[in-house]
XYZ file of C-alpha atoms in Angstrom:
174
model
C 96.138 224.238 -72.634
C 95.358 227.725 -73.307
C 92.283 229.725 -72.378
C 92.634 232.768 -73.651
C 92.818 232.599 -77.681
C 92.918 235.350 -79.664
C 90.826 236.378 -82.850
C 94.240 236.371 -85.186
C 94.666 232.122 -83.292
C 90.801 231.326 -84.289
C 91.064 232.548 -87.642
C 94.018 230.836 -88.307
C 92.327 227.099 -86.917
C 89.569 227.858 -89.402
C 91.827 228.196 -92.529
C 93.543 225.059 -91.244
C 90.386 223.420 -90.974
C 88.567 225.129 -94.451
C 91.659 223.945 -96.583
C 90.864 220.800 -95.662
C 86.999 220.965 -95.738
C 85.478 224.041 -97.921
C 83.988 227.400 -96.858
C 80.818 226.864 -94.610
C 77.794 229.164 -95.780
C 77.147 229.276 -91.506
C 79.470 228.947 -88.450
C 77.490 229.490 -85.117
C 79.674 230.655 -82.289
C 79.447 232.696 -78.548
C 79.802 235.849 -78.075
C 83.651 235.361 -76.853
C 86.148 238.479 -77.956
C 87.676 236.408 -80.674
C 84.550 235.841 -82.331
C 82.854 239.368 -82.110
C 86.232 241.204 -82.893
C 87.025 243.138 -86.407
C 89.421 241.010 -87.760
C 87.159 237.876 -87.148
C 83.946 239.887 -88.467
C 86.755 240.947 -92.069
C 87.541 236.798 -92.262
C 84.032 235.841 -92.539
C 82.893 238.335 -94.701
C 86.067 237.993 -97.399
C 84.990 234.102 -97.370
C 81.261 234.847 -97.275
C 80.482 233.089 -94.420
C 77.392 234.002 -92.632
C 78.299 234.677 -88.346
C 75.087 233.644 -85.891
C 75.885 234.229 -82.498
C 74.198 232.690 -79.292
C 72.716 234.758 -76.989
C 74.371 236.067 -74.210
C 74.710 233.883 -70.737
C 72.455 231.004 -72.585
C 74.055 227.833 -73.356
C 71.668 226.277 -73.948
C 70.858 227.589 -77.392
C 73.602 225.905 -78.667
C 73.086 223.108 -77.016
C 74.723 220.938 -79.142
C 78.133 222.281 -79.537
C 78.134 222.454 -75.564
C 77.467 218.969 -75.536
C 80.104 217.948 -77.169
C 82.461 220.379 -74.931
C 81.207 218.062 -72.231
C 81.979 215.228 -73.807
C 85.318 216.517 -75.105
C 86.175 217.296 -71.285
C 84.806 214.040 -69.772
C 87.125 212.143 -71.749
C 89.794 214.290 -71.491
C 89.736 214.004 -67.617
C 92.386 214.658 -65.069
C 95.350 215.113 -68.228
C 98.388 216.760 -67.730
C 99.543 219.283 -70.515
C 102.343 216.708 -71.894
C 100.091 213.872 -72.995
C 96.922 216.338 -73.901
C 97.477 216.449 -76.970
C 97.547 212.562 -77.644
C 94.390 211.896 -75.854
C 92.735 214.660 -77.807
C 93.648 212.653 -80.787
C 92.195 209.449 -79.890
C 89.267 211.141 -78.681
C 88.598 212.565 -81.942
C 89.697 209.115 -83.906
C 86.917 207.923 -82.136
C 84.385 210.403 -81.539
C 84.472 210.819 -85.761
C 83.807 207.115 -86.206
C 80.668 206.864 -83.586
C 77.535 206.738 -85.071
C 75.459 209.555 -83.555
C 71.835 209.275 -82.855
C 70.740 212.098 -84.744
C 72.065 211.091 -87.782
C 72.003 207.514 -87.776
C 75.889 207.886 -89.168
C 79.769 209.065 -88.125
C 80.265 212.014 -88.563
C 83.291 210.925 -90.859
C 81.066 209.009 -92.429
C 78.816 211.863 -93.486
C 81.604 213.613 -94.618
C 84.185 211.429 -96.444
C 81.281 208.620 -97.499
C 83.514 206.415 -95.270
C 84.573 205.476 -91.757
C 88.067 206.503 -90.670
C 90.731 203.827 -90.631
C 91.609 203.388 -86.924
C 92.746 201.317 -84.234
C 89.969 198.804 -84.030
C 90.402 197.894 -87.911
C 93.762 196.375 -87.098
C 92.232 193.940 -84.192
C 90.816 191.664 -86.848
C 93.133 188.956 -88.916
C 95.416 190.305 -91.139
C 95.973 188.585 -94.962
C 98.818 187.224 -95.362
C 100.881 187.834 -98.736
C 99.978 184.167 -99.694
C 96.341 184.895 -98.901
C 96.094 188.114 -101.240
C 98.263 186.991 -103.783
C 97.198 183.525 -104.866
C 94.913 182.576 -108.117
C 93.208 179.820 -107.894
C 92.746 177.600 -110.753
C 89.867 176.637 -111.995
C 90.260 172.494 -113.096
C 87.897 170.568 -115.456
C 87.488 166.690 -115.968
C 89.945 165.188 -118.114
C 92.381 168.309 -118.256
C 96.030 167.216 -118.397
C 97.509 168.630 -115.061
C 100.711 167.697 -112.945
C 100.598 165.029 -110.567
C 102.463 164.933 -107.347
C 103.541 161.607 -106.004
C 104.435 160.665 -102.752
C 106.755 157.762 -102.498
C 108.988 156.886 -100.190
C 109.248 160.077 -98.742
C 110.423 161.718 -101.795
C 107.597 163.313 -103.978
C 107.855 163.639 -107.577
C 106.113 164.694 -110.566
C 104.452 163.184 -113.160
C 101.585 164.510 -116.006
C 98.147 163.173 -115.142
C 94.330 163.712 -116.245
C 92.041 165.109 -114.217
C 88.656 163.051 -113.156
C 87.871 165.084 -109.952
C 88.107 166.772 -107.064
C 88.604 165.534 -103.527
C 89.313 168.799 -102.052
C 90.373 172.526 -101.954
C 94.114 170.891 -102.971
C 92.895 167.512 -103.163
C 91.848 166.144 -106.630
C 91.593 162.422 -108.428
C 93.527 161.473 -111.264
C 94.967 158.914 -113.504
């Protein structure tokens, strides 16, 4: 992965990510040559996005984007450059669907309304075609339905009334 980005790579990450999402009115960032350069300084002003900058050799001030660096490279761990880009992938799957303390929500949550769609939500029993497609009809006493008969191992049909119901499938008739 590459260290040294240059103001020209940055801005064009933003537009990828502001196509997607809107203009911010603020982006905070350090004071890092890509940030503090001309061509970064034109971008922001043509889309009217306001530039804060932390101080100088103090982290700390922006405390929260360095946390999630932390957390970024915690995860990321010991990864060679081939499967990097995979794991940064889950990573964010899942980072965007955890609910944050701050908040209370996901952060995809607070900005699509929604969680994500993700691995997890295909864990759980899945419909079958049956399941989704089937209407279930509502029966009344003394309706005229058809009757299935089982005799002698070969059913067959015959029109009934309706007194009640035994079951889900089950009902009484004459």
């Amino acid at each position: 992965m590459r260290s040294n980005f240059t103001s020209e790579d940055t801005i064009k990450a933003l537009q990828e990510v502001f196509c997607r999402t809107g203009f911010p009115r603020k982006i905070v960032t350090d004071n890092g040559p890509q940030f503090v350069s001309l061509s970064f300084r034109q971008f922001l002003k043509e889309n009217n996005i306001e530039h804060v900058t932390s101080p100088c050799y103090h982290p700390a001030s922006n405390g929260l984007a360095e946390r999630f660096i932390q957390t970024l490279k915690g995860s990321l761990g010991e990864t060679s450059n081939s499967d990097i880009n995979t794991k940064l992938q889950k990573f964010l799957l899942s980072y965007r669907n955890s609910i944050h303390s701050s908040s209370g929500n996901s952060p995809a949550k607070l900005l699509f309304g929604r969680n994500i769609r993700d691995w997890l939500d295909n864990l759980g029993p899945r419909p079958s075609r049956n399941q989704e497609s089937t209407i279930c009809r509502q029966f009344h006493p003394h309706d005229i339905v058809l009757v299935r008969q089982y005799v002698n191992k070969h059913p067959k049909w015959k029109v009934g009334r309706m007194f009640g119901l035994l079951g889900i499938k089950c009902m009484q008739s004459m």
